[in-house]
Short mmCIF file of C-alpha atoms in Angstrom, two decimals:
data_model
loop_
_atom_site.label_atom_id
_atom_site.label_comp_id
_atom_site.label_asym_id
_atom_site.label_seq_id
_atom_site.Cartn_x
_atom_site.Cartn_y
_atom_site.Cartn_z
CA UNK A 15 0.00 0.00 0.00
CA UNK A 16 1.41 3.39 -0.99
CA UNK A 17 0.97 6.20 1.49
CA UNK A 18 1.94 9.85 1.85
CA UNK A 19 2.71 11.41 5.23
CA UNK A 20 2.07 15.16 5.23
CA UNK A 21 3.95 16.80 8.09
CA UNK A 22 3.51 20.33 9.37
CA UNK A 23 6.90 20.94 11.04
CA UNK A 24 5.51 24.00 12.81
CA UNK A 25 2.57 22.20 14.43
CA UNK A 26 2.20 23.01 18.11
CA UNK A 27 2.92 19.63 19.72
CA UNK A 28 5.20 17.89 17.20
CA UNK A 29 8.94 17.46 17.55
CA UNK A 30 11.64 16.05 15.31
CA UNK A 31 11.70 12.95 17.48
CA UNK A 32 7.96 12.36 17.19
CA UNK A 33 8.15 12.80 13.43
CA UNK A 34 10.97 10.25 13.16
CA UNK A 35 9.14 7.73 15.37
CA UNK A 36 5.94 8.10 13.35
CA UNK A 37 7.79 7.75 10.04
CA UNK A 38 9.52 4.52 11.14
CA UNK A 39 6.27 3.09 12.49
CA UNK A 40 4.34 3.81 9.30
CA UNK A 41 7.10 2.36 7.12
CA UNK A 42 6.62 -0.95 8.92
CA UNK A 43 3.12 -1.11 7.41
CA UNK A 44 3.12 0.86 4.13
CA UNK A 45 5.31 2.10 1.29
CA UNK A 46 5.73 5.63 2.62
CA UNK A 47 6.67 8.98 1.15
CA UNK A 48 7.02 12.03 3.42
CA UNK A 49 6.21 15.60 2.51
CA UNK A 50 6.98 18.57 4.75
CA UNK A 51 4.78 21.64 4.36
CA UNK A 52 6.52 24.93 3.65
CA UNK A 53 3.65 27.36 4.13
CA UNK A 54 -0.08 27.86 3.75
CA UNK A 55 -1.47 25.96 0.77
CA UNK A 56 1.42 23.51 0.47
CA UNK A 57 -0.38 20.68 2.29
CA UNK A 58 -3.26 20.98 -0.20
CA UNK A 59 -0.81 20.83 -3.10
CA UNK A 60 0.89 17.70 -1.74
CA UNK A 61 -2.47 16.00 -1.17
CA UNK A 62 -3.79 16.96 -4.61
CA UNK A 63 -0.75 15.46 -6.35
CA UNK A 64 -1.01 12.30 -4.25
CA UNK A 65 -4.75 11.88 -4.94
CA UNK A 66 -4.11 12.13 -8.67
CA UNK A 67 -1.39 9.50 -8.42
CA UNK A 68 -1.58 5.99 -7.01
CA UNK A 69 -1.44 6.83 -3.30
CA UNK A 70 -4.04 4.89 -1.30
CA UNK A 71 -3.71 6.58 2.10
CA UNK A 72 -2.72 10.10 3.11
CA UNK A 73 -1.59 10.54 6.71
CA UNK A 74 -1.38 13.96 8.37
CA UNK A 75 0.77 15.00 11.30
CA UNK A 76 -0.38 18.44 12.36
CA UNK A 77 -3.40 20.31 13.61
CA UNK A 78 -6.88 20.86 12.24
CA UNK A 79 -5.62 23.43 9.75
CA UNK A 80 -3.28 20.88 8.18
CA UNK A 81 -6.09 18.31 8.04
CA UNK A 82 -8.42 20.82 6.39
CA UNK A 83 -5.84 21.73 3.75
CA UNK A 84 -5.15 18.08 2.97
CA UNK A 85 -8.87 17.31 2.64
CA UNK A 86 -9.29 20.19 0.20
CA UNK A 87 -6.35 18.94 -1.84
CA UNK A 88 -7.63 15.35 -1.85
CA UNK A 89 -11.10 16.44 -3.00
CA UNK A 90 -9.98 18.85 -5.73
CA UNK A 91 -11.69 16.59 -8.30
CA UNK A 92 -14.59 15.75 -5.99
CA UNK A 93 -15.39 12.74 -3.78
CA UNK A 94 -15.34 9.23 -5.15
CA UNK A 95 -13.76 5.78 -4.85
CA UNK A 96 -10.57 7.08 -6.45
CA UNK A 97 -9.87 9.41 -3.49
CA UNK A 98 -7.35 8.04 -0.96
CA UNK A 99 -8.36 7.35 2.62
CA UNK A 100 -7.28 9.86 5.26
CA UNK A 101 -5.48 9.00 8.48
CA UNK A 102 -4.92 11.69 11.11
CA UNK A 103 -2.20 11.74 13.76
CA UNK A 104 -2.86 14.60 16.21
CA UNK A 105 -0.13 17.21 16.31
CA UNK A 106 -1.88 20.54 16.90
CA UNK A 107 -3.05 22.36 20.00
CA UNK A 108 -6.67 21.13 19.92
CA UNK A 109 -7.00 18.34 17.31
CA UNK A 110 -10.80 18.60 17.13
CA UNK A 111 -11.13 16.39 14.04
CA UNK A 112 -8.99 13.55 15.38
CA UNK A 113 -10.78 13.57 18.73
CA UNK A 114 -14.21 13.71 17.06
CA UNK A 115 -13.24 10.49 15.26
CA UNK A 116 -12.52 8.91 18.64
CA UNK A 117 -8.74 9.01 18.31
CA UNK A 118 -6.55 9.72 21.36
CA UNK A 119 -5.29 13.27 21.75
CA UNK A 120 -1.73 12.01 22.28
CA UNK A 121 0.22 11.54 19.03
CA UNK A 122 1.88 8.31 20.16
CA UNK A 123 -1.40 6.67 21.18
CA UNK A 124 -3.04 7.99 18.02
CA UNK A 125 -0.27 6.43 15.94
CA UNK A 126 -0.95 3.06 17.54
CA UNK A 127 -4.64 3.25 16.64
CA UNK A 128 -3.83 4.24 13.04
CA UNK A 129 -1.32 1.38 12.63
CA UNK A 130 -3.86 -1.14 13.92
CA UNK A 131 -6.54 0.25 11.58
CA UNK A 132 -4.16 0.07 8.60
CA UNK A 133 -3.35 -3.58 9.36
CA UNK A 134 -7.07 -4.39 9.61
CA UNK A 135 -7.99 -2.16 6.62
CA UNK A 136 -10.51 -0.45 8.90
CA UNK A 137 -12.12 2.74 7.55
CA UNK A 138 -15.21 4.85 8.11
CA UNK A 139 -16.99 7.11 5.63
CA UNK A 140 -18.04 10.51 6.95
CA UNK A 141 -19.86 13.59 5.74
CA UNK A 142 -18.18 16.96 5.27
CA UNK A 143 -19.29 20.55 4.91
CA UNK A 144 -18.70 22.97 2.05
CA UNK A 145 -18.49 26.74 2.30
CA UNK A 146 -18.75 27.88 -1.32
CA UNK A 147 -15.88 25.91 -2.88
CA UNK A 148 -14.05 25.18 0.38
CA UNK A 149 -14.45 21.82 2.15
CA UNK A 150 -14.42 21.72 5.94
CA UNK A 151 -14.23 18.83 8.37
CA UNK A 152 -15.27 20.40 11.67
CA UNK A 153 -16.53 23.97 11.63
CA UNK A 154 -16.74 27.37 10.01
CA UNK A 155 -17.69 30.76 11.35
CA UNK A 156 -18.64 34.26 10.30
CA UNK A 157 -18.08 37.20 12.63
CA UNK A 158 -16.68 37.23 16.16
CA UNK A 159 -15.15 33.73 16.29
CA UNK A 160 -13.36 34.23 12.96
CA UNK A 161 -12.08 37.66 13.99
CA UNK A 162 -10.75 36.11 17.20
CA UNK A 163 -8.87 33.48 15.19
CA UNK A 164 -7.44 36.27 13.04
CA UNK A 165 -6.10 37.96 16.20
CA UNK A 166 -4.55 34.70 17.39
CA UNK A 167 -2.85 34.11 14.04
CA UNK A 168 -1.47 37.65 14.07
CA UNK A 169 -0.11 37.06 17.59
CA UNK A 170 1.51 33.80 16.50
CA UNK A 171 3.35 35.59 13.68
CA UNK A 172 4.82 37.81 16.40
CA UNK A 173 6.15 34.76 18.23
CA UNK A 174 3.33 33.99 20.68
CA UNK A 175 2.29 30.38 21.35
CA UNK A 176 -1.33 29.33 20.75
CA UNK A 177 -2.27 28.79 24.40
CA UNK A 178 -5.68 28.83 26.08
CA UNK A 179 -4.80 32.21 27.55
CA UNK A 180 -4.02 33.68 24.13
CA UNK A 181 -7.41 32.59 22.79
CA UNK A 182 -9.25 33.99 25.81
CA UNK A 183 -7.43 37.34 25.65
CA UNK A 184 -8.00 37.57 21.89
CA UNK A 185 -11.71 36.82 22.25
CA UNK A 186 -12.14 39.44 24.98
CA UNK A 187 -10.25 42.08 23.04
CA UNK A 188 -12.22 41.36 19.89
CA UNK A 189 -15.53 41.48 21.76
CA UNK A 190 -14.74 44.65 23.71
CA UNK A 191 -12.79 46.69 21.16
CA UNK A 192 -13.07 45.08 17.73
CA UNK A 193 -16.77 44.31 17.34
CA UNK A 194 -19.69 46.64 16.68
CA UNK A 195 -22.15 45.05 19.11
CA UNK A 196 -24.95 47.48 18.22
CA UNK A 197 -25.42 46.09 14.73
CA UNK A 198 -26.58 42.64 13.60
CA UNK A 199 -25.78 42.53 9.88
CA UNK A 200 -26.10 38.79 9.07
CA UNK A 201 -29.07 37.07 7.42
CA UNK A 202 -29.42 33.29 7.25
CA UNK A 203 -31.49 32.05 4.30
CA UNK A 204 -32.41 28.45 3.49
CA UNK A 205 -34.80 26.75 1.10
CA UNK A 206 -38.36 26.41 2.34
CA UNK A 207 -37.95 28.57 5.46
CA UNK A 208 -38.27 32.20 6.46
CA UNK A 209 -34.93 34.02 6.59
CA UNK A 210 -33.36 34.57 10.01
CA UNK A 211 -32.37 38.24 10.06
CA UNK A 212 -30.43 40.59 12.34
CA UNK A 213 -27.79 38.09 13.41
CA UNK A 214 -24.42 39.15 14.82
CA UNK A 215 -22.43 35.94 14.42
CA UNK A 216 -22.87 32.42 13.07
CA UNK A 217 -21.03 29.24 14.05
CA UNK A 218 -21.44 26.30 11.66
CA UNK A 219 -20.53 22.76 12.72
CA UNK A 220 -20.09 19.47 10.90
CA UNK A 221 -19.29 17.64 14.13
CA UNK A 222 -19.22 18.23 17.87
CA UNK A 223 -17.56 19.64 19.82
CA UNK A 224 -16.75 22.95 18.18
CA UNK A 225 -13.40 23.15 19.95
CA UNK A 226 -11.72 22.31 23.24
CA UNK A 227 -10.68 24.53 26.10
CA UNK A 228 -7.77 22.37 27.17
CA UNK A 229 -9.45 19.01 27.69
CA UNK A 230 -12.90 20.55 28.15
CA UNK A 231 -15.23 20.35 25.10
CA UNK A 232 -16.98 23.53 23.95
CA UNK A 233 -20.38 22.72 22.46
CA UNK A 234 -22.40 25.46 20.71
CA UNK A 235 -24.10 22.75 18.60
CA UNK A 236 -23.90 19.54 20.66
CA UNK A 237 -26.03 17.46 18.25
CA UNK A 238 -23.75 18.01 15.24
CA UNK A 239 -22.18 14.87 13.78
CA UNK A 240 -20.42 13.38 10.77
CA UNK A 241 -23.55 11.38 9.85
CA UNK A 242 -25.98 14.31 9.73
CA UNK A 243 -26.19 17.66 7.93
CA UNK A 244 -24.78 20.93 9.24
CA UNK A 245 -25.72 22.60 12.54
CA UNK A 246 -25.77 26.35 13.16
CA UNK A 247 -25.69 28.55 16.25
CA UNK A 248 -26.36 32.24 15.61
CA UNK A 249 -26.97 35.15 17.96
CA UNK A 250 -29.25 38.16 17.54
CA UNK A 251 -27.02 40.87 18.96
CA UNK A 252 -24.12 40.62 21.39
CA UNK A 253 -25.14 42.34 24.64
CA UNK A 254 -22.83 41.44 27.51
CA UNK A 255 -25.31 39.54 29.73
CA UNK A 256 -26.70 37.41 26.90
CA UNK A 257 -23.23 36.73 25.50
CA UNK A 258 -21.92 35.57 28.88
CA UNK A 259 -24.94 33.30 29.31
CA UNK A 260 -24.33 31.63 25.95
CA UNK A 261 -20.62 31.16 26.74
CA UNK A 262 -21.58 29.52 30.04
CA UNK A 263 -24.03 27.22 28.26
CA UNK A 264 -21.51 26.16 25.60
CA UNK A 265 -19.01 25.27 28.32
CA UNK A 266 -21.55 23.17 30.22
CA UNK A 267 -21.59 19.43 29.72
CA UNK A 268 -25.40 19.39 30.09
CA UNK A 269 -26.92 22.68 28.98
CA UNK A 270 -27.27 23.74 25.35
CA UNK A 271 -27.41 27.38 24.17
CA UNK A 272 -30.92 28.78 24.43
CA UNK A 273 -32.65 32.09 24.94
CA UNK A 274 -34.51 34.73 22.99
CA UNK A 275 -31.33 35.83 21.18
CA UNK A 276 -30.25 32.31 20.20
CA UNK A 277 -30.96 30.74 16.80
CA UNK A 278 -30.13 27.03 16.80
CA UNK A 279 -30.59 24.84 13.70
CA UNK A 280 -29.85 21.13 13.32
CA UNK A 281 -29.18 18.83 10.35
CA UNK A 282 -29.42 21.38 7.53
CA UNK A 283 -28.44 20.43 3.98
CA UNK A 284 -28.03 23.95 2.54
CA UNK A 285 -28.18 27.59 3.64
CA UNK A 286 -26.62 30.96 2.87
CA UNK A 287 -25.17 33.57 5.20
CA UNK A 288 -25.16 37.12 3.84
CA UNK A 289 -24.26 40.39 5.53
CA UNK A 290 -24.43 44.10 4.81
CA UNK A 291 -20.68 44.58 5.19
CA UNK A 292 -17.94 41.92 4.88
CA UNK A 293 -17.12 40.07 8.11
CA UNK A 294 -14.25 37.83 9.17
CA UNK A 295 -14.61 34.23 7.99
CA UNK A 296 -12.86 31.07 9.25
CA UNK A 297 -12.82 27.41 8.27
CA UNK A 298 -11.54 24.65 10.59
CA UNK A 299 -9.79 27.18 12.79
CA UNK A 300 -7.98 29.01 9.98
CA UNK A 301 -8.85 32.63 9.22
CA UNK A 302 -9.42 33.01 5.47
CA UNK A 303 -10.64 36.51 4.66
CA UNK A 304 -13.71 38.74 4.91
CA UNK A 305 -16.93 37.71 3.15
CA UNK A 306 -20.35 39.26 2.62
CA UNK A 307 -22.02 36.05 1.35
CA UNK A 308 -21.27 32.34 1.75
CA UNK A 309 -23.35 29.33 0.76
CA UNK A 310 -22.96 26.25 2.94
CA UNK A 311 -23.83 22.70 1.89
CA UNK A 312 -23.64 19.34 3.58
CA UNK A 313 -21.86 16.57 1.63
CA UNK A 314 -22.81 13.13 3.01
CA UNK A 315 -20.33 10.25 2.77
CA UNK A 316 -17.67 12.43 1.19
CA UNK A 317 -14.48 11.04 2.77
CA UNK A 318 -13.04 7.72 3.96
CA UNK A 319 -11.04 7.97 7.17
CA UNK A 320 -8.79 5.42 8.86
CA UNK A 321 -9.75 5.12 12.52
#
C-alpha cells in the first residue's frame, strides 16, 4: 500500500523525534513517502498530487488546519472511490477532528490506533461541509469567532504560542474593542424557510464539539455529527449579559445554548449567510478573509477515514 505522510513541522505539539518515530512506524506497514509543508497551501498541493497519483492513504501529522488543507487537496476533483483514505495523527493544539473520530489526543497513542486500523484495513466514511468551494471537516464561522482566530494568528506571527490564555485574551479584546455590538448585519437564508435576520455571528458545525478549552469540550451545537447535515448557532445581537450566558451554556456538559437571542438549527443540507458589510470568515480554525455572502452545503459520505 502506498501512502503519503504530510507533516507540518511548525505544528504546536510535534517534535523532530515524534516525526521520526511516526515515520519509522508507518514504514513498517506501508510504502511511505514524506512531505513537509513549507507554508499555507502547500499541504493541499501535496495531497492533490497524491490523490491524482496511485497513493491509497494520506496521513497527516499536524493540527486541524493541516487536516483541512489536505482534505481540500484530496477532493480537488470531488469525492469518489478514487480518493485516498485519510489517516490523522494529532499534532496541533486542539485536534478537534482527530478527537471527534474517537482518536486519542496524544500523538503516540493515536499512531498506535492508526497502525492497527491500517493492518485491519478499517475505515469509516463521513460527511463533510462545504463553504462555497471550500471543504471543511469540523466547523466554520462568520463574525466574532473568525475575527478572534485572526487575532490569534497575528499574535503567532509575532512569536506567541497558541495557548488557552491567548485565545481567551484575543476573544475578549475582539468582543470589547473590535466588534460593533450594536449592529446585527447577518441574514441566514435556506430553502423552504423564512430568513433569520439581524444576526451578529454564526457558528457552523459538521461535528461536535466545536473546539476544546484544554481538555474541556466547547459545544455550541452539541447534536452536530459526521452522519448528519450541518448545525448552526447564531446570535441576535451581542449584549454582555446574553453573550456571557451563551458562553456559560456552551461550556456546560449538560446545557445547550438557548434564549430569545439564540438561533439554533440542526441537520441542515443547505443555507446561505449574507451580511451588509464583509465580516471575518474562518474554516476549521484558519482565518481566510472577509466575506459578505457564503453558501454552505452538507456533503454526506464524502471522505473515507482510517480510525
